[in-house]
């Protein structure tokens, strides 16, 4: 602004050599500059430009020695123009600040929305009205296993490996495009998506169109959740139900059969044999129902433990003696290197031992020997049960402690069981502040071990 005043003076005195020549341009150019500064700097910038212009006008009045009516007219015009300039600077500056505020608010809003979208535990995908990607979050990248660039035209060559009910669908048949083309939301559609690495994931997709004030679809948003685990859990529950019914049916059928035989039997030796079998089957039923009850107690946090000091090797010896009586195929060997006592629930530890040793017998129909070891390691006592049976694959070893998990191998005959024993045993040991683990090699046998702290405060 000052520069303009200097140029104007230089023009009047230096170029045209006539100070009174300062005329209309001294009004139009400052007005243009006041508008410019008001837009650029806001009210303050506009007001400073106005003040400099007014000061320049007064400078002209003084330096050109205006007198009489010319002086009065000059002062009046300057005051009126000054008021107009300030008004102009205020209006334009206010407009600029309001627009800036709106832009900032909108940017803040957008940032907030983006932060929320990024934090959502589900995948989010937003496109414009033509299916061009506007926004997506990290969760979506994780679910799909790809990072789609913003601006990507969906529906051409991406996501072609989506299946609904086993059929490949065209991208244009996806819920998002349905929402875009029909203007109606699609809720909870389930589909299978195959990642680039071949892994299949189950997805639940909901898409909704976004309309402008004229009811035109200008965008669409999809919420995508990975329901693979949910599906797997449901499948496990279904399997469990059919397995549990099967497992319960077997002893019940045998019970019924032996009771019928017993009723007809006159020979006391045979009758005693049937009665023993009935008792065995009743025990099996009791075991199964106890396992089921224990699992539900673990789930509801109601598994209770007593706390007593007991001799662990005594419990191990008793368990081995009891189980040796049930098998002629296996030789149970105890290698005992620890004689001290531990604190905990004697019956529950016995239950763990029964589970490990009976598993060792169940999964080593060929192997004769089962070795049980007790030894002291640092502040713990470690009990291990080694068999020389079918062994477990490295990848299955982590999962066998999961609820309902059973190794399925097409080459091996299936063994009876509900896949609950190890889950319950591990929970019992962990509640005693101990650990349970397995070392195994497929075809060579397994060693299941657990540790317990040495007589410390537990439970
Ligand atoms: P269950 O024996 O009733 O199926 P468990 O929870 O006791 O259930 O065992 C889970 C799975 O771990 C079993 O189905 C079996 O596949 C595997 N497993 C357990 N113990 C052994 C073992 N000693 N040798 C080989 N596999 C075993």
Short mmCIF file of C-alpha atoms and ligand atoms in Angstrom, two decimals:
data_model
loop_
_atom_site.label_atom_id
_atom_site.label_comp_id
_atom_site.label_asym_id
_atom_site.label_seq_id
_atom_site.Cartn_x
_atom_site.Cartn_y
_atom_site.Cartn_z
CA UNK A 1 0.00 0.00 0.00
CA UNK A 2 2.83 2.34 0.97
CA UNK A 3 4.60 1.35 -2.21
CA UNK A 4 1.53 2.42 -4.21
CA UNK A 5 1.53 5.84 -2.47
CA UNK A 6 5.24 6.30 -3.28
CA UNK A 7 4.71 5.27 -6.92
CA UNK A 8 1.73 7.63 -7.17
CA UNK A 9 3.82 10.54 -5.80
CA UNK A 10 6.71 9.71 -8.08
CA UNK A 11 4.32 9.70 -11.04
CA UNK A 12 2.79 13.07 -10.09
CA UNK A 13 6.07 14.86 -9.35
CA UNK A 14 8.58 12.96 -11.44
CA UNK A 15 6.80 11.79 -14.59
CA UNK A 16 3.99 14.23 -15.36
CA UNK A 17 5.56 16.95 -13.15
CA UNK A 18 2.11 18.12 -12.07
CA UNK A 19 1.21 17.40 -8.37
CA UNK A 20 -2.48 18.10 -8.99
CA UNK A 21 -2.61 15.30 -11.55
CA UNK A 22 -3.38 12.71 -8.79
CA UNK A 23 -6.92 11.79 -9.71
CA UNK A 24 -9.33 8.90 -10.21
CA UNK A 25 -6.63 6.22 -10.14
CA UNK A 26 -5.91 7.24 -6.53
CA UNK A 27 -9.37 5.93 -5.74
CA UNK A 28 -9.69 2.83 -7.93
CA UNK A 29 -6.28 1.29 -7.32
CA UNK A 30 -6.48 1.62 -3.48
CA UNK A 31 -10.02 0.17 -3.57
CA UNK A 32 -8.72 -2.83 -5.51
CA UNK A 33 -5.83 -3.19 -3.03
CA UNK A 34 -8.11 -2.87 0.03
CA UNK A 35 -10.27 -5.67 -1.42
CA UNK A 36 -7.14 -7.73 -2.08
CA UNK A 37 -5.67 -7.24 1.43
CA UNK A 38 -9.03 -7.84 3.10
CA UNK A 39 -9.26 -11.13 1.25
CA UNK A 40 -5.68 -12.08 1.96
CA UNK A 41 -5.26 -10.91 5.58
CA UNK A 42 -8.79 -10.51 6.86
CA UNK A 43 -10.34 -7.45 8.62
CA UNK A 44 -7.04 -6.21 10.10
CA UNK A 45 -5.21 -6.29 6.75
CA UNK A 46 -8.09 -4.45 5.05
CA UNK A 47 -8.26 -1.80 7.81
CA UNK A 48 -4.49 -1.14 7.69
CA UNK A 49 -4.70 -0.71 3.88
CA UNK A 50 -7.67 1.66 4.36
CA UNK A 51 -5.82 3.67 7.04
CA UNK A 52 -2.74 4.06 4.82
CA UNK A 53 -4.95 5.20 1.91
CA UNK A 54 -6.76 7.80 4.07
CA UNK A 55 -3.42 9.03 5.45
CA UNK A 56 -2.19 9.36 1.88
CA UNK A 57 -5.28 11.44 0.95
CA UNK A 58 -4.62 13.79 3.89
CA UNK A 59 -0.97 13.96 2.81
CA UNK A 60 -2.16 15.06 -0.68
CA UNK A 61 -4.48 17.72 0.85
CA UNK A 62 -1.58 19.11 2.92
CA UNK A 63 1.19 18.90 0.29
CA UNK A 64 -1.02 20.35 -2.51
CA UNK A 65 -2.01 23.29 -0.19
CA UNK A 66 -5.77 22.90 -0.68
CA UNK A 67 -7.62 26.00 0.47
CA UNK A 68 -11.15 27.24 1.07
CA UNK A 69 -13.92 25.19 -0.53
CA UNK A 70 -11.36 22.85 -2.14
CA UNK A 71 -9.96 22.06 1.33
CA UNK A 72 -13.44 21.48 2.79
CA UNK A 73 -14.48 19.30 -0.16
CA UNK A 74 -11.19 17.38 0.08
CA UNK A 75 -11.63 16.68 3.81
CA UNK A 76 -15.29 15.74 3.37
CA UNK A 77 -14.52 13.38 0.46
CA UNK A 78 -11.63 11.81 2.39
CA UNK A 79 -13.84 11.21 5.46
CA UNK A 80 -16.65 9.69 3.36
CA UNK A 81 -14.21 7.57 1.34
CA UNK A 82 -12.45 6.53 4.57
CA UNK A 83 -15.73 5.36 6.10
CA UNK A 84 -16.55 3.45 2.88
CA UNK A 85 -13.07 1.89 2.76
CA UNK A 86 -13.30 0.73 6.39
CA UNK A 87 -16.78 -0.65 5.75
CA UNK A 88 -15.52 -2.44 2.65
CA UNK A 89 -12.49 -3.84 4.55
CA UNK A 90 -14.78 -5.00 7.40
CA UNK A 91 -17.29 -6.74 5.13
CA UNK A 92 -14.73 -8.44 2.91
CA UNK A 93 -12.44 -9.30 5.86
CA UNK A 94 -15.37 -10.76 7.79
CA UNK A 95 -16.42 -12.78 4.75
CA UNK A 96 -12.88 -14.11 4.35
CA UNK A 97 -12.62 -15.01 8.05
CA UNK A 98 -16.02 -16.72 7.97
CA UNK A 99 -15.07 -18.74 4.87
CA UNK A 100 -11.68 -19.62 6.45
CA UNK A 101 -13.49 -20.73 9.62
CA UNK A 102 -15.86 -22.88 7.60
CA UNK A 103 -12.99 -24.45 5.67
CA UNK A 104 -11.09 -25.11 8.92
CA UNK A 105 -14.17 -26.57 10.57
CA UNK A 106 -14.78 -28.77 7.57
CA UNK A 107 -11.13 -29.91 7.57
CA UNK A 108 -11.34 -30.61 11.34
CA UNK A 109 -14.56 -32.51 10.80
CA UNK A 110 -12.93 -34.52 8.02
CA UNK A 111 -9.87 -35.28 10.18
CA UNK A 112 -12.12 -36.33 13.07
CA UNK A 113 -14.14 -38.56 10.78
CA UNK A 114 -10.97 -40.07 9.31
CA UNK A 115 -9.59 -40.76 12.80
CA UNK A 116 -12.88 -42.46 13.78
CA UNK A 117 -12.92 -44.49 10.56
CA UNK A 118 -9.32 -45.60 11.12
CA UNK A 119 -10.05 -46.68 14.70
CA UNK A 120 -13.18 -48.69 13.88
CA UNK A 121 -12.78 -52.42 14.52
CA UNK A 122 -14.47 -53.20 11.20
CA UNK A 123 -13.38 -52.56 7.62
CA UNK A 124 -14.77 -49.36 6.08
CA UNK A 125 -14.86 -48.53 2.39
CA UNK A 126 -16.35 -45.33 0.97
CA UNK A 127 -16.70 -44.60 -2.74
CA UNK A 128 -18.14 -41.76 -4.77
CA UNK A 129 -21.27 -42.20 -6.89
CA UNK A 130 -19.29 -43.95 -9.65
CA UNK A 131 -17.55 -46.43 -7.39
CA UNK A 132 -14.24 -44.57 -7.13
CA UNK A 133 -12.52 -45.22 -3.80
CA UNK A 134 -12.60 -42.15 -1.53
CA UNK A 135 -11.73 -43.63 1.84
CA UNK A 136 -10.77 -46.95 3.43
CA UNK A 137 -9.31 -47.92 6.77
CA UNK A 138 -6.45 -50.14 7.97
CA UNK A 139 -8.86 -52.78 9.16
CA UNK A 140 -10.12 -53.21 5.60
CA UNK A 141 -6.54 -53.66 4.30
CA UNK A 142 -6.06 -56.34 6.94
CA UNK A 143 -9.29 -58.16 6.10
CA UNK A 144 -8.77 -58.11 2.33
CA UNK A 145 -5.00 -58.59 2.47
CA UNK A 146 -4.51 -55.77 -0.07
CA UNK A 147 -4.09 -52.02 0.16
CA UNK A 148 -6.33 -50.39 -2.42
CA UNK A 149 -5.12 -46.94 -3.47
CA UNK A 150 -7.46 -43.98 -3.03
CA UNK A 151 -9.01 -43.09 -6.40
CA UNK A 152 -9.14 -46.72 -7.54
CA UNK A 153 -12.17 -47.48 -9.69
CA UNK A 154 -13.87 -50.37 -7.94
CA UNK A 155 -15.81 -52.75 -10.07
CA UNK A 156 -13.27 -53.10 -12.84
CA UNK A 157 -10.56 -55.51 -11.90
CA UNK A 158 -10.43 -55.52 -8.11
CA UNK A 159 -12.01 -57.94 -5.67
CA UNK A 160 -12.99 -60.33 -8.41
CA UNK A 161 -12.54 -63.27 -6.08
CA UNK A 162 -15.65 -62.72 -3.98
CA UNK A 163 -18.06 -65.60 -3.64
CA UNK A 164 -21.64 -65.74 -2.46
CA UNK A 165 -22.93 -69.23 -1.75
CA UNK A 166 -19.97 -70.75 -3.61
CA UNK A 167 -20.55 -68.71 -6.80
CA UNK A 168 -18.07 -66.09 -7.97
CA UNK A 169 -19.74 -62.72 -8.16
CA UNK A 170 -18.92 -59.84 -10.48
CA UNK A 171 -17.71 -56.76 -8.60
CA UNK A 172 -20.71 -54.90 -9.97
CA UNK A 173 -22.95 -57.39 -8.14
CA UNK A 174 -21.38 -56.54 -4.80
CA UNK A 175 -23.50 -54.94 -2.06
CA UNK A 176 -21.68 -51.64 -2.60
CA UNK A 177 -22.76 -51.45 -6.23
CA UNK A 178 -26.28 -52.53 -5.32
CA UNK A 179 -26.40 -49.62 -2.91
CA UNK A 180 -25.01 -47.25 -5.55
CA UNK A 181 -27.32 -48.33 -8.34
CA UNK A 182 -30.53 -49.00 -6.40
CA UNK A 183 -30.14 -46.25 -3.82
CA UNK A 184 -31.20 -48.77 -1.16
CA UNK A 185 -29.07 -50.14 1.67
CA UNK A 186 -27.89 -53.76 1.72
CA UNK A 187 -27.70 -55.19 5.24
CA UNK A 188 -25.54 -58.03 6.55
CA UNK A 189 -24.82 -59.93 3.35
CA UNK A 190 -22.46 -62.85 3.99
CA UNK A 191 -19.83 -63.89 1.48
CA UNK A 192 -16.52 -65.68 1.11
CA UNK A 193 -13.52 -63.68 0.00
CA UNK A 194 -10.32 -65.28 -1.19
CA UNK A 195 -7.13 -63.42 -0.39
CA UNK A 196 -4.21 -63.31 -2.81
CA UNK A 197 -2.41 -65.93 -0.71
CA UNK A 198 -5.37 -68.27 -1.21
CA UNK A 199 -6.72 -67.95 2.35
CA UNK A 200 -10.49 -67.78 2.45
CA UNK A 201 -12.24 -65.43 4.86
CA UNK A 202 -15.93 -65.11 5.64
CA UNK A 203 -17.20 -61.55 5.42
CA UNK A 204 -20.36 -59.82 6.52
CA UNK A 205 -20.97 -56.72 4.40
CA UNK A 206 -23.45 -53.91 4.84
CA UNK A 207 -23.57 -51.08 2.31
CA UNK A 208 -25.53 -47.89 2.37
CA UNK A 209 -25.97 -45.20 -0.28
CA UNK A 210 -25.27 -41.56 0.61
CA UNK A 211 -27.63 -39.08 -1.05
CA UNK A 212 -27.43 -35.34 -1.57
CA UNK A 213 -30.26 -32.91 -0.82
CA UNK A 214 -31.75 -33.66 -4.24
CA UNK A 215 -31.87 -37.39 -3.38
CA UNK A 216 -29.14 -38.25 -5.89
CA UNK A 217 -26.74 -41.01 -4.82
CA UNK A 218 -23.37 -39.29 -4.55
CA UNK A 219 -21.45 -41.93 -2.60
CA UNK A 220 -21.75 -45.28 -0.83
CA UNK A 221 -20.21 -46.64 2.35
CA UNK A 222 -19.59 -50.29 3.17
CA UNK A 223 -18.92 -51.81 6.58
CA UNK A 224 -17.09 -55.11 6.28
CA UNK A 225 -16.48 -57.48 9.20
CA UNK A 226 -14.40 -60.61 9.21
CA UNK A 227 -16.68 -63.32 10.61
CA UNK A 228 -14.33 -66.24 9.94
CA UNK A 229 -13.81 -66.91 13.67
CA UNK A 230 -17.52 -66.66 14.37
CA UNK A 231 -18.20 -69.17 11.57
CA UNK A 232 -15.45 -71.49 12.82
CA UNK A 233 -16.87 -71.34 16.34
CA UNK A 234 -20.35 -72.14 15.07
CA UNK A 235 -18.95 -75.05 13.08
CA UNK A 236 -17.12 -76.29 16.18
CA UNK A 237 -20.30 -76.00 18.23
CA UNK A 238 -22.25 -78.02 15.64
CA UNK A 239 -19.46 -80.63 15.50
CA UNK A 240 -19.38 -80.71 19.28
CA UNK A 241 -23.11 -81.28 19.56
CA UNK A 242 -23.02 -84.19 17.14
CA UNK A 243 -19.85 -85.58 18.76
CA UNK A 244 -21.24 -85.21 22.29
CA UNK A 245 -24.46 -86.96 21.30
CA UNK A 246 -22.44 -89.71 19.67
CA UNK A 247 -20.12 -90.09 22.67
CA UNK A 248 -23.05 -90.20 25.09
CA UNK A 249 -25.00 -92.58 22.89
CA UNK A 250 -22.24 -95.21 22.86
CA UNK A 251 -22.18 -95.99 26.61
CA UNK A 252 -25.96 -95.66 26.83
CA UNK A 253 -26.42 -98.24 24.03
CA UNK A 254 -23.92 -100.58 25.73
CA UNK A 255 -25.64 -100.05 29.09
CA UNK A 256 -28.98 -100.97 27.56
CA UNK A 257 -27.49 -104.04 25.87
CA UNK A 258 -25.79 -105.35 29.06
CA UNK A 259 -28.88 -104.71 31.16
CA UNK A 260 -31.00 -106.72 28.69
CA UNK A 261 -28.44 -109.55 28.76
CA UNK A 262 -28.29 -109.43 32.55
CA UNK A 263 -32.06 -109.69 32.91
CA UNK A 264 -32.07 -112.94 30.90
CA UNK A 265 -28.91 -114.34 32.50
CA UNK A 266 -29.11 -117.19 35.04
CA UNK A 267 -25.40 -118.03 35.20
CA UNK A 268 -23.92 -115.95 38.06
CA UNK A 269 -20.41 -115.77 36.55
CA UNK A 270 -21.76 -114.24 33.35
CA UNK A 271 -24.11 -112.03 35.34
CA UNK A 272 -21.15 -110.67 37.35
CA UNK A 273 -19.30 -109.99 34.10
CA UNK A 274 -22.29 -108.03 32.69
CA UNK A 275 -22.61 -106.09 35.92
CA UNK A 276 -18.95 -105.09 35.72
CA UNK A 277 -19.47 -103.93 32.15
CA UNK A 278 -22.53 -101.95 33.24
CA UNK A 279 -20.45 -100.31 35.93
CA UNK A 280 -17.69 -99.47 33.37
CA UNK A 281 -20.19 -97.86 31.01
CA UNK A 282 -21.77 -95.91 33.87
CA UNK A 283 -18.25 -94.65 34.78
CA UNK A 284 -17.71 -93.57 31.18
CA UNK A 285 -21.01 -91.68 31.25
CA UNK A 286 -20.00 -90.05 34.53
CA UNK A 287 -16.63 -89.03 33.07
CA UNK A 288 -18.24 -87.47 30.01
CA UNK A 289 -20.82 -85.53 31.98
CA UNK A 290 -18.14 -84.40 34.45
CA UNK A 291 -16.02 -83.09 31.58
CA UNK A 292 -19.00 -81.24 30.15
CA UNK A 293 -19.77 -79.76 33.56
CA UNK A 294 -16.13 -78.73 34.09
CA UNK A 295 -16.03 -76.92 30.76
CA UNK A 296 -19.16 -74.99 31.59
CA UNK A 297 -17.70 -74.20 35.04
CA UNK A 298 -14.50 -72.89 33.41
CA UNK A 299 -16.55 -70.77 31.00
CA UNK A 300 -18.61 -69.26 33.80
CA UNK A 301 -15.62 -68.89 36.15
CA UNK A 302 -17.13 -71.34 38.64
CA UNK A 303 -14.42 -74.00 38.68
CA UNK A 304 -13.54 -74.20 42.38
CA UNK A 305 -10.35 -75.60 43.92
CA UNK A 306 -9.54 -76.79 47.39
CA UNK A 307 -6.16 -75.98 48.89
CA UNK A 308 -4.18 -78.61 50.72
CA UNK A 309 -0.60 -79.72 51.12
CA UNK A 310 -0.06 -83.12 49.53
CA UNK A 311 2.68 -85.40 48.32
CA UNK A 312 2.68 -85.20 44.55
CA UNK A 313 4.61 -88.42 43.91
CA UNK A 314 2.09 -90.29 46.08
CA UNK A 315 -0.76 -89.04 43.87
CA UNK A 316 1.20 -89.97 40.73
CA UNK A 317 1.93 -93.46 42.10
CA UNK A 318 -1.73 -94.03 43.06
CA UNK A 319 -2.91 -92.87 39.62
CA UNK A 320 -0.46 -95.17 37.83
CA UNK A 321 -1.46 -98.12 39.99
CA UNK A 322 -5.15 -97.49 39.32
CA UNK A 323 -4.71 -97.10 35.56
CA UNK A 324 -2.29 -100.03 35.21
CA UNK A 325 -5.19 -102.20 36.35
CA UNK A 326 -7.22 -101.13 33.32
CA UNK A 327 -4.67 -102.12 30.67
CA UNK A 328 -2.67 -105.20 29.80
CA UNK A 329 -1.25 -103.65 26.60
CA UNK A 330 0.75 -100.92 28.31
CA UNK A 331 3.45 -100.89 30.91
CA UNK A 332 3.30 -97.76 33.07
CA UNK A 333 6.76 -96.89 34.42
CA UNK A 334 7.38 -94.29 37.14
CA UNK A 335 10.71 -92.46 37.30
CA UNK A 336 10.39 -90.48 40.47
CA UNK A 337 13.00 -87.87 41.33
CA UNK A 338 11.00 -85.66 43.64
CA UNK A 339 9.64 -86.48 47.07
CA UNK A 340 8.48 -83.15 48.40
CA UNK A 341 4.97 -81.79 48.81
CA UNK A 342 3.01 -79.23 46.82
CA UNK A 343 -0.04 -77.12 47.61
CA UNK A 344 -3.25 -77.36 45.62
CA UNK A 345 -6.29 -79.44 44.86
CA UNK A 346 -5.24 -83.08 45.09
CA UNK A 347 -8.30 -84.39 43.29
CA UNK A 348 -7.92 -81.93 40.37
CA UNK A 349 -4.23 -82.84 39.93
CA UNK A 350 -5.25 -86.50 39.95
CA UNK A 351 -7.79 -85.63 37.22
CA UNK A 352 -4.99 -84.07 35.10
CA UNK A 353 -2.80 -87.14 35.55
CA UNK A 354 -5.63 -89.49 34.61
CA UNK A 355 -6.27 -87.44 31.48
CA UNK A 356 -2.60 -87.38 30.40
CA UNK A 357 -1.96 -91.06 31.11
CA UNK A 358 -5.21 -92.25 29.54
CA UNK A 359 -4.46 -90.11 26.46
CA UNK A 360 -0.99 -91.69 26.34
CA UNK A 361 -2.65 -95.13 26.40
CA UNK A 362 -5.36 -94.13 23.91
CA UNK A 363 -2.95 -92.67 21.35
CA UNK A 364 -0.27 -95.38 21.59
CA UNK A 365 -2.13 -98.59 20.86
CA UNK A 366 1.09 -100.11 19.46
CA UNK A 367 3.57 -98.69 21.96
CA UNK A 368 3.89 -100.70 25.16
CA UNK A 369 5.77 -98.35 27.43
CA UNK A 370 4.48 -95.16 29.04
CA UNK A 371 7.01 -93.35 31.21
CA UNK A 372 5.92 -90.92 33.91
CA UNK A 373 8.67 -88.71 35.35
CA UNK A 374 8.68 -86.35 38.31
CA UNK A 375 11.58 -83.99 38.74
CA UNK A 376 12.47 -80.73 40.41
CA UNK A 377 13.37 -77.78 38.15
CA UNK A 378 14.35 -74.50 39.83
CA UNK A 379 11.29 -73.47 41.89
CA UNK A 380 8.97 -75.95 40.27
CA UNK A 381 8.18 -79.60 40.10
CA UNK A 382 7.68 -80.98 36.60
CA UNK A 383 5.61 -84.08 35.84
CA UNK A 384 5.84 -85.54 32.34
CA UNK A 385 4.05 -88.40 30.63
CA UNK A 386 5.86 -89.91 27.67
CA UNK A 387 4.31 -92.29 25.19
CA UNK A 388 5.63 -93.87 22.00
CA UNK A 389 2.42 -93.62 20.03
CA UNK A 390 1.09 -91.71 17.02
CA UNK A 391 2.61 -88.33 17.99
CA UNK A 392 1.28 -84.91 16.96
CA UNK A 393 2.20 -82.63 14.05
CA UNK A 394 4.12 -79.48 15.01
CA UNK A 395 1.29 -77.23 13.73
CA UNK A 396 -1.36 -79.06 15.73
CA UNK A 397 0.60 -78.97 18.98
CA UNK A 398 -0.53 -75.45 20.00
CA UNK A 399 -4.16 -76.11 19.17
CA UNK A 400 -4.73 -79.38 21.00
CA UNK A 401 -5.14 -77.42 24.25
CA UNK A 402 -8.05 -75.48 22.74
CA UNK A 403 -11.58 -76.35 23.70
CA UNK A 404 -13.14 -78.99 21.43
CA UNK A 405 -9.98 -79.40 19.37
CA UNK A 406 -9.21 -82.86 18.07
CA UNK A 407 -6.58 -83.73 15.51
CA UNK A 408 -8.25 -84.99 12.39
CA UNK A 409 -6.09 -87.11 10.17
CA UNK A 410 -7.62 -88.91 7.19
CA UNK A 411 -5.00 -91.69 7.53
CA UNK A 412 -5.67 -92.42 11.16
CA UNK A 413 -8.66 -94.02 12.74
CA UNK A 414 -10.68 -91.60 14.83
CA UNK A 415 -10.44 -92.02 18.57
CA UNK A 416 -13.40 -91.53 20.85
CA UNK A 417 -13.37 -88.35 22.92
CA UNK A 418 -14.73 -84.85 23.03
CA UNK A 419 -11.51 -82.86 22.79
CA UNK A 420 -12.10 -81.41 26.26
CA UNK A 421 -9.58 -83.26 28.45
CA UNK A 422 -6.48 -81.21 27.63
CA UNK A 423 -8.41 -77.94 27.76
CA UNK A 424 -9.66 -78.76 31.27
CA UNK A 425 -6.22 -80.04 32.38
CA UNK A 426 -4.43 -76.93 31.18
CA UNK A 427 -6.94 -74.70 32.96
CA UNK A 428 -6.47 -76.68 36.20
CA UNK A 429 -2.67 -76.41 35.98
CA UNK A 430 -2.77 -72.70 35.15
CA UNK A 431 -5.06 -72.09 38.14
CA UNK A 432 -2.28 -73.74 40.21
CA UNK A 433 0.12 -71.14 38.73
CA UNK A 434 1.75 -73.82 36.64
CA UNK A 435 2.25 -74.45 32.93
CA UNK A 436 1.37 -77.29 30.57
CA UNK A 437 3.08 -78.08 27.29
CA UNK A 438 3.77 -80.85 24.81
CA UNK A 439 6.81 -82.07 22.91
CA UNK A 440 6.00 -84.47 20.15
CA UNK A 441 7.05 -85.87 16.83
CA UNK A 442 4.55 -87.32 14.40
CA UNK A 443 4.82 -91.12 14.40
CA UNK A 444 7.32 -91.24 17.28
CA UNK A 445 5.27 -90.34 20.33
CA UNK A 446 4.53 -87.44 22.64
CA UNK A 447 5.59 -86.11 26.01
CA UNK A 448 2.99 -84.05 27.86
CA UNK A 449 4.38 -82.13 30.83
CA UNK A 450 3.11 -79.80 33.51
CA UNK A 451 4.87 -77.78 36.15
CA UNK A 452 3.68 -76.65 39.55
CA UNK A 453 5.32 -74.16 41.89
CA UNK A 454 6.95 -75.61 44.98
CA UNK A 455 4.74 -74.95 48.01
CA UNK A 456 4.08 -71.29 47.34
CA UNK A 457 0.96 -69.31 47.88
CA UNK A 458 -1.40 -70.34 45.09
CA UNK A 459 -5.04 -70.25 43.90
P1 LIG B 1 -9.84 -86.23 23.48
O1 LIG B 1 -8.72 -87.16 23.78
O2 LIG B 1 -11.06 -86.47 24.27
O3 LIG B 1 -10.12 -86.06 22.02
P2 LIG B 1 -8.10 -84.20 24.62
O4 LIG B 1 -8.36 -82.77 24.91
O5 LIG B 1 -7.64 -85.04 25.72
O6 LIG B 1 -9.42 -84.76 23.94
O7 LIG B 1 -7.04 -84.25 23.45
C1 LIG B 1 -7.19 -83.39 22.34
C2 LIG B 1 -6.52 -83.98 21.12
O8 LIG B 1 -5.10 -83.99 21.29
C3 LIG B 1 -6.90 -85.41 20.87
O9 LIG B 1 -8.06 -85.49 20.09
C4 LIG B 1 -5.67 -85.95 20.12
O10 LIG B 1 -5.80 -85.66 18.76
C5 LIG B 1 -4.52 -85.13 20.68
N1 LIG B 1 -3.77 -85.88 21.71
C6 LIG B 1 -3.91 -85.78 23.05
N2 LIG B 1 -3.00 -86.58 23.69
C7 LIG B 1 -2.29 -87.18 22.73
C8 LIG B 1 -1.19 -88.14 22.74
N3 LIG B 1 -0.68 -88.60 23.88
N4 LIG B 1 -0.70 -88.52 21.54
C9 LIG B 1 -1.22 -88.06 20.38
N5 LIG B 1 -2.24 -87.18 20.32
C10 LIG B 1 -2.77 -86.74 21.47
#
